[in-house]
Amino acid sequence: MKPNFITEIIDEHNKTGRFAARVHTRFPPEPNGYLHIGHAKAIYANYAIAKQYNGKFNLRFDDTNPCKEEQEYVNSIIEDVLWLGADYQDRIFYASDYFEQMYNYAAALIKKGKAYVCDLNAEKIREFRGTLTAPGKDSPYRNRSAEENLDLFTRMRSGEFPDGAKTLRAKIDMAHPNLNLRDPIMYRILHSSHHRTKDTWCIYPTYDWAHGLEDSIENITHSICTLEFENHRPLYDWFIDQLGIFHPQQIEFARLNITYTVLSKRKLLELVEGNFVSGWDDPRMPTIAGLRRRGYPKEALYNFCEEIGVAKFNSTIDVGVLEESVRGILNKTATRVMAVLRPLKIIVKNYPEGKFEELEAVNNPEDVSMGSRKIFFSREIYIEQEDFRENPPKEFFRLSPGREVRLRYAYFLKCEEVIKGKDGNIVELICSYDPQTRGGNAPDGRKVKATIHWVSAAKSFDAQVNLYDRLFNNPDPENVGGGGDFKSNINPHSLEIIKNAKLEPALKEALPGQRYQFERLGYFCLDTKSSGQNLIFNRISTLRDAWAKIAHKFKK
Ligand code: ATP
Ligand code: MG
């Protein structure tokens, strides 16, 4: 990781010996949804820092809220963290395993007179809290004796009271300028089954109470989190100092925001539950599972995180930067093949019927070590419909009546005749090829202005191709005025399904997740959920940023 304000803090700690040169970080997701690219940034920051300083990295589930958490999410998070390569070795932890210890810490604070059981309901607590400009009011239950508080807290745990009847609160200062320190709630009563502890508990710690303790219990040295927790830090520090336990250093950095994207588990859940997408791993989702299924290589995610770095101020990254990281990797690593998405049939009239010919095609001109493969030429081939124009405009150099183009890795091809159906639609083209131009050059030095891709009709096979595009058509989809809904910004063309694309035979051997460049069309991979004979390829990205061109056009 490039030097940044976090590494500067760590270097300083190492110099002063604050943590005896130890570096121990963690990634603490709440298992209430699938991880997204913002989490990838947090994983990368924590893991890369631990690695760089020969330190340790923990994966910890912050599973303190039984209402929204599920085992499915735990499993998906483990899969995603491992896929990203953030190796936590044997250090996978659950905040719920610390419930007993947290309970004992709370009892210790009660005994010190630093916490009390409060009978105010949620509404009253809010009312008593005051505002940024006005101080709060003390709860009438604030001065209960330590014995009474301990007794009530024990009875809260044993299930004597209904949900919401009481809370345990820290006794700090109802006039504190930082609202987080106005006697915050530490425990609430929730008769709700937890995905791990089941019905053992009916009181659950709040995030504010639990989070700093979790880091302390695990001896985390540098607790890296996002900026919104900056003004919670004094509260975490207060708890830890009152208890006199190990004190990690919290460091805040800016959340990742990306244009044309929403990054909030709550909103992503809305997309899933409302069937706007096919699931958490829909290839249009910014989830790690979605990006993986889309075909994004993890190296691209790492390069992206490295490039954008960590900062102290919130900003929004152009989604084009992420897409460019993907192209940067795939340009060098993806095998190039030929596929025709919207086929137009060509009869090569001077090529014998029933004959096939093998030609050599390069797998990746960027990397000769990737070798070459055989493709077939034959009398009937397909080209892309849009590579032919009956009445070509001035700047169109591809195939048109009487014009010659190069077929990639094959021959020059000339259009002799256009065959139309009853309704005037073009059904096929009668063409001729020049046998002297094998490999793509004419011995007489004559030039063509375009090279197009193609496949042999008899040797190609049909497959489904899903053309994915950005899920939102607004760069700032969450910013909808007038009480609008972010879902109104969904791009209606984010998925186009092509049922019968024609693919060259090499693609029959594709493995799930394997990535290719379909020449001139973009990067594609075999969907991991595609099975048997019915292959489905997902478009990972176009070859260039098509949206930049649109933006450019609008600017003109
Ligand atoms: P969301 O708002 O999407 O639900 P969250 O912050 O509630 O995310 P957690 O499971 O609590 O999700 O997050 C685990 C870790 O990931 C936290 O340390 C959090 O700071 C970090 N994180 C979450 N979103 C982002 C983001 N967009 N950019 C960077 N880090 C993030
Ligand atoms: Mg959260």
CSV table of C-alpha atoms in Angstrom, one decimal, residues 10-213:
chain,number,residue,atom,x,y,z
A,10,ILE,CA,1.5,3.4,12.4
A,11,ASP,CA,5.1,4.4,11.7
A,12,GLU,CA,4.9,6.9,14.5
A,13,HIS,CA,3.5,4.3,16.9
A,14,ASN,CA,6.3,2.0,15.9
A,15,LYS,CA,8.8,4.7,16.6
A,16,THR,CA,7.4,5.5,20.0
A,17,GLY,CA,6.8,1.9,20.9
A,18,ARG,CA,3.1,2.4,21.6
A,19,PHE,CA,2.1,-1.1,20.7
A,20,ALA,CA,5.6,-2.6,21.0
A,21,ALA,CA,5.8,-2.5,17.1
A,22,ARG,CA,2.9,-4.8,16.9
A,23,VAL,CA,0.3,-4.2,14.1
A,24,HIS,CA,-3.0,-6.1,14.3
A,25,THR,CA,-6.0,-5.0,12.1
A,26,ARG,CA,-9.4,-6.5,11.5
A,27,PHE,CA,-12.4,-6.3,9.2
A,28,PRO,CA,-15.6,-6.2,11.2
A,29,PRO,CA,-18.7,-6.7,9.0
A,30,GLU,CA,-22.2,-6.9,10.3
A,31,PRO,CA,-23.7,-10.0,8.8
A,32,ASN,CA,-26.9,-8.2,7.6
A,33,GLY,CA,-26.2,-8.4,3.8
A,34,TYR,CA,-23.6,-9.3,1.2
A,35,LEU,CA,-20.4,-7.3,1.0
A,36,HIS,CA,-20.0,-4.7,-1.6
A,37,ILE,CA,-17.0,-2.9,-3.3
A,38,GLY,CA,-16.9,-0.4,-0.4
A,39,HIS,CA,-16.2,-3.3,1.9
A,40,ALA,CA,-13.5,-4.5,-0.5
A,41,LYS,CA,-11.7,-1.2,0.1
A,42,ALA,CA,-11.9,-1.7,3.9
A,43,ILE,CA,-10.7,-5.3,3.6
A,44,TYR,CA,-7.9,-4.2,1.3
A,45,ALA,CA,-6.8,-1.4,3.6
A,46,ASN,CA,-6.8,-3.6,6.7
A,47,TYR,CA,-5.3,-6.6,5.1
A,48,ALA,CA,-2.6,-4.8,3.1
A,49,ILE,CA,-1.5,-2.8,6.2
A,50,ALA,CA,-1.2,-6.0,8.4
A,51,LYS,CA,0.8,-7.7,5.7
A,52,GLN,CA,3.0,-4.7,5.0
A,53,TYR,CA,4.0,-4.6,8.7
A,54,ASN,CA,4.2,-8.3,9.2
A,55,GLY,CA,1.2,-8.0,11.4
A,56,LYS,CA,-2.0,-9.9,11.8
A,57,PHE,CA,-5.5,-9.5,10.3
A,58,ASN,CA,-8.7,-10.8,11.9
A,59,LEU,CA,-12.1,-11.4,10.3
A,60,ARG,CA,-14.7,-10.5,12.9
A,61,PHE,CA,-18.5,-10.7,12.6
A,62,ASP,CA,-20.1,-7.8,14.4
A,63,ASP,CA,-23.2,-9.8,15.1
A,64,THR,CA,-24.8,-7.9,17.9
A,65,ASN,CA,-28.2,-7.2,16.3
A,66,PRO,CA,-30.3,-10.4,16.1
A,67,CYS,CA,-33.1,-8.8,14.0
A,68,LYS,CA,-31.3,-8.4,10.7
A,69,GLU,CA,-28.6,-11.0,10.8
A,70,GLU,CA,-28.5,-14.3,9.1
A,71,GLN,CA,-26.2,-17.3,8.6
A,72,GLU,CA,-26.5,-16.9,4.8
A,73,TYR,CA,-24.8,-13.6,5.1
A,74,VAL,CA,-22.0,-15.0,7.3
A,75,ASN,CA,-21.3,-17.7,4.7
A,76,SER,CA,-21.2,-15.2,1.8
A,77,ILE,CA,-18.9,-12.9,3.7
A,78,ILE,CA,-16.4,-15.7,4.4
A,79,GLU,CA,-16.5,-16.7,0.7
A,80,ASP,CA,-15.9,-13.1,-0.4
A,81,VAL,CA,-13.1,-12.3,2.0
A,82,LEU,CA,-11.3,-15.5,1.0
A,83,TRP,CA,-11.9,-14.9,-2.7
A,84,LEU,CA,-10.3,-11.5,-2.3
A,85,GLY,CA,-7.3,-13.2,-0.8
A,86,ALA,CA,-7.4,-11.5,2.6
A,87,ASP,CA,-6.1,-14.5,4.5
A,88,TYR,CA,-7.2,-14.3,8.2
A,89,GLN,CA,-5.6,-17.7,8.9
A,90,ASP,CA,-7.4,-19.1,11.9
A,91,ARG,CA,-8.5,-15.7,13.2
A,92,ILE,CA,-12.3,-15.7,12.5
A,93,PHE,CA,-14.2,-14.3,15.4
A,94,TYR,CA,-17.8,-13.4,16.4
A,95,ALA,CA,-18.8,-10.6,18.6
A,96,SER,CA,-21.6,-12.9,20.0
A,97,ASP,CA,-18.9,-15.0,21.5
A,98,TYR,CA,-18.0,-12.0,23.7
A,99,PHE,CA,-21.6,-11.4,25.0
A,100,GLU,CA,-20.8,-12.9,28.5
A,101,GLN,CA,-17.6,-10.8,28.8
A,102,MET,CA,-19.4,-7.7,27.7
A,103,TYR,CA,-22.1,-8.4,30.2
A,104,ASN,CA,-19.4,-8.6,32.9
A,105,TYR,CA,-17.8,-5.4,31.8
A,106,ALA,CA,-21.2,-3.7,32.0
A,107,ALA,CA,-21.6,-5.1,35.6
A,108,ALA,CA,-18.2,-3.7,36.4
A,109,LEU,CA,-19.3,-0.2,35.2
A,110,ILE,CA,-22.5,-0.4,37.2
A,111,LYS,CA,-20.5,-1.2,40.4
A,112,LYS,CA,-18.3,1.8,39.7
A,113,GLY,CA,-21.4,4.0,39.5
A,114,LYS,CA,-20.8,4.5,35.7
A,115,ALA,CA,-23.9,2.9,34.3
A,116,TYR,CA,-27.5,2.7,35.3
A,117,VAL,CA,-30.8,1.0,34.4
A,118,CYS,CA,-33.2,3.5,32.9
A,119,ASP,CA,-37.0,3.1,32.6
A,120,LEU,CA,-37.6,5.9,30.0
A,121,ASN,CA,-38.9,4.6,26.7
A,122,ALA,CA,-37.2,5.3,23.4
A,123,GLU,CA,-39.3,8.4,22.8
A,124,LYS,CA,-38.5,9.9,26.2
A,125,ILE,CA,-34.8,9.1,25.9
A,126,ARG,CA,-34.8,11.0,22.6
A,127,GLU,CA,-36.7,13.9,24.1
A,128,PHE,CA,-34.3,14.1,27.1
A,129,ARG,CA,-31.3,14.0,24.9
A,130,GLY,CA,-31.3,17.6,24.0
A,131,THR,CA,-30.0,19.0,20.7
A,132,LEU,CA,-26.7,20.3,19.3
A,133,THR,CA,-27.5,23.7,20.8
A,134,ALA,CA,-29.4,22.7,23.9
A,135,PRO,CA,-28.1,20.5,26.7
A,136,GLY,CA,-30.1,17.3,27.6
A,137,LYS,CA,-31.9,16.5,30.8
A,138,ASP,CA,-31.0,13.9,33.4
A,139,SER,CA,-33.2,10.8,33.5
A,140,PRO,CA,-35.1,10.5,36.7
A,141,TYR,CA,-33.6,7.0,37.1
A,142,ARG,CA,-30.0,8.3,36.8
A,143,ASN,CA,-29.3,8.1,40.5
A,144,ARG,CA,-30.3,4.6,41.3
A,145,SER,CA,-27.9,2.9,43.6
A,146,ALA,CA,-25.3,0.4,42.3
A,147,GLU,CA,-27.1,-2.5,44.1
A,148,GLU,CA,-30.5,-1.6,42.6
A,149,ASN,CA,-28.9,-1.2,39.1
A,150,LEU,CA,-27.2,-4.6,39.4
A,151,ASP,CA,-30.4,-6.3,40.5
A,152,LEU,CA,-32.4,-4.7,37.7
A,153,PHE,CA,-29.7,-5.5,35.1
A,154,THR,CA,-29.6,-9.2,36.2
A,155,ARG,CA,-33.4,-9.3,35.9
A,156,MET,CA,-33.3,-7.7,32.5
A,157,ARG,CA,-31.0,-10.5,31.4
A,158,SER,CA,-33.2,-13.2,33.0
A,159,GLY,CA,-36.1,-12.1,30.8
A,160,GLU,CA,-38.3,-10.5,33.4
A,161,PHE,CA,-39.1,-7.4,31.4
A,162,PRO,CA,-40.7,-6.9,27.9
A,163,ASP,CA,-38.9,-5.4,24.9
A,164,GLY,CA,-38.2,-1.7,25.4
A,165,ALA,CA,-39.2,-1.6,29.1
A,166,LYS,CA,-35.7,-0.8,30.3
A,167,THR,CA,-32.2,0.0,29.0
A,168,LEU,CA,-28.8,0.1,30.5
A,169,ARG,CA,-27.1,3.4,30.0
A,170,ALA,CA,-23.7,4.8,30.6
A,171,LYS,CA,-23.6,7.6,33.2
A,172,ILE,CA,-21.5,10.3,31.5
A,173,ASP,CA,-22.9,13.8,31.0
A,174,MET,CA,-26.3,14.9,29.7
A,175,ALA,CA,-24.8,18.3,28.8
A,176,HIS,CA,-21.8,17.0,26.9
A,177,PRO,CA,-21.2,18.9,23.7
A,178,ASN,CA,-20.8,15.6,21.9
A,179,LEU,CA,-24.3,14.0,21.8
A,180,ASN,CA,-22.8,10.5,21.7
A,181,LEU,CA,-21.7,11.0,25.3
A,182,ARG,CA,-25.1,12.0,26.7
A,183,ASP,CA,-25.7,8.8,28.7
A,184,PRO,CA,-25.7,6.5,25.6
A,185,ILE,CA,-27.6,3.2,25.7
A,186,MET,CA,-25.4,0.1,26.3
A,187,TYR,CA,-28.1,-2.6,26.3
A,188,ARG,CA,-31.6,-3.0,25.1
A,189,ILE,CA,-34.1,-5.7,25.8
A,190,LEU,CA,-34.9,-7.7,22.7
A,191,HIS,CA,-36.7,-11.0,23.0
A,192,SER,CA,-35.4,-12.2,19.7
A,193,SER,CA,-33.5,-15.3,18.7
A,194,HIS,CA,-29.9,-14.7,17.5
A,195,HIS,CA,-28.5,-16.7,14.5
A,196,ARG,CA,-25.7,-18.1,16.7
A,197,THR,CA,-26.6,-17.7,20.4
A,198,LYS,CA,-30.3,-18.6,19.7
A,199,ASP,CA,-32.4,-17.8,22.8
A,200,THR,CA,-29.5,-17.5,25.4
A,201,TRP,CA,-29.9,-13.7,25.5
A,202,CYS,CA,-32.8,-11.3,25.6
A,203,ILE,CA,-30.6,-8.3,26.1
A,204,TYR,CA,-28.2,-7.2,23.3
A,205,PRO,CA,-25.4,-4.7,23.4
A,206,THR,CA,-25.6,-1.6,21.2
A,207,TYR,CA,-23.0,-1.0,18.5
A,208,ASP,CA,-21.5,1.9,20.5
A,209,TRP,CA,-21.0,-0.3,23.6
A,210,ALA,CA,-19.8,-3.4,21.8
A,211,HIS,CA,-17.6,-2.1,19.1
A,212,GLY,CA,-14.6,-0.8,21.0
A,213,LEU,CA,-14.7,-3.8,23.4
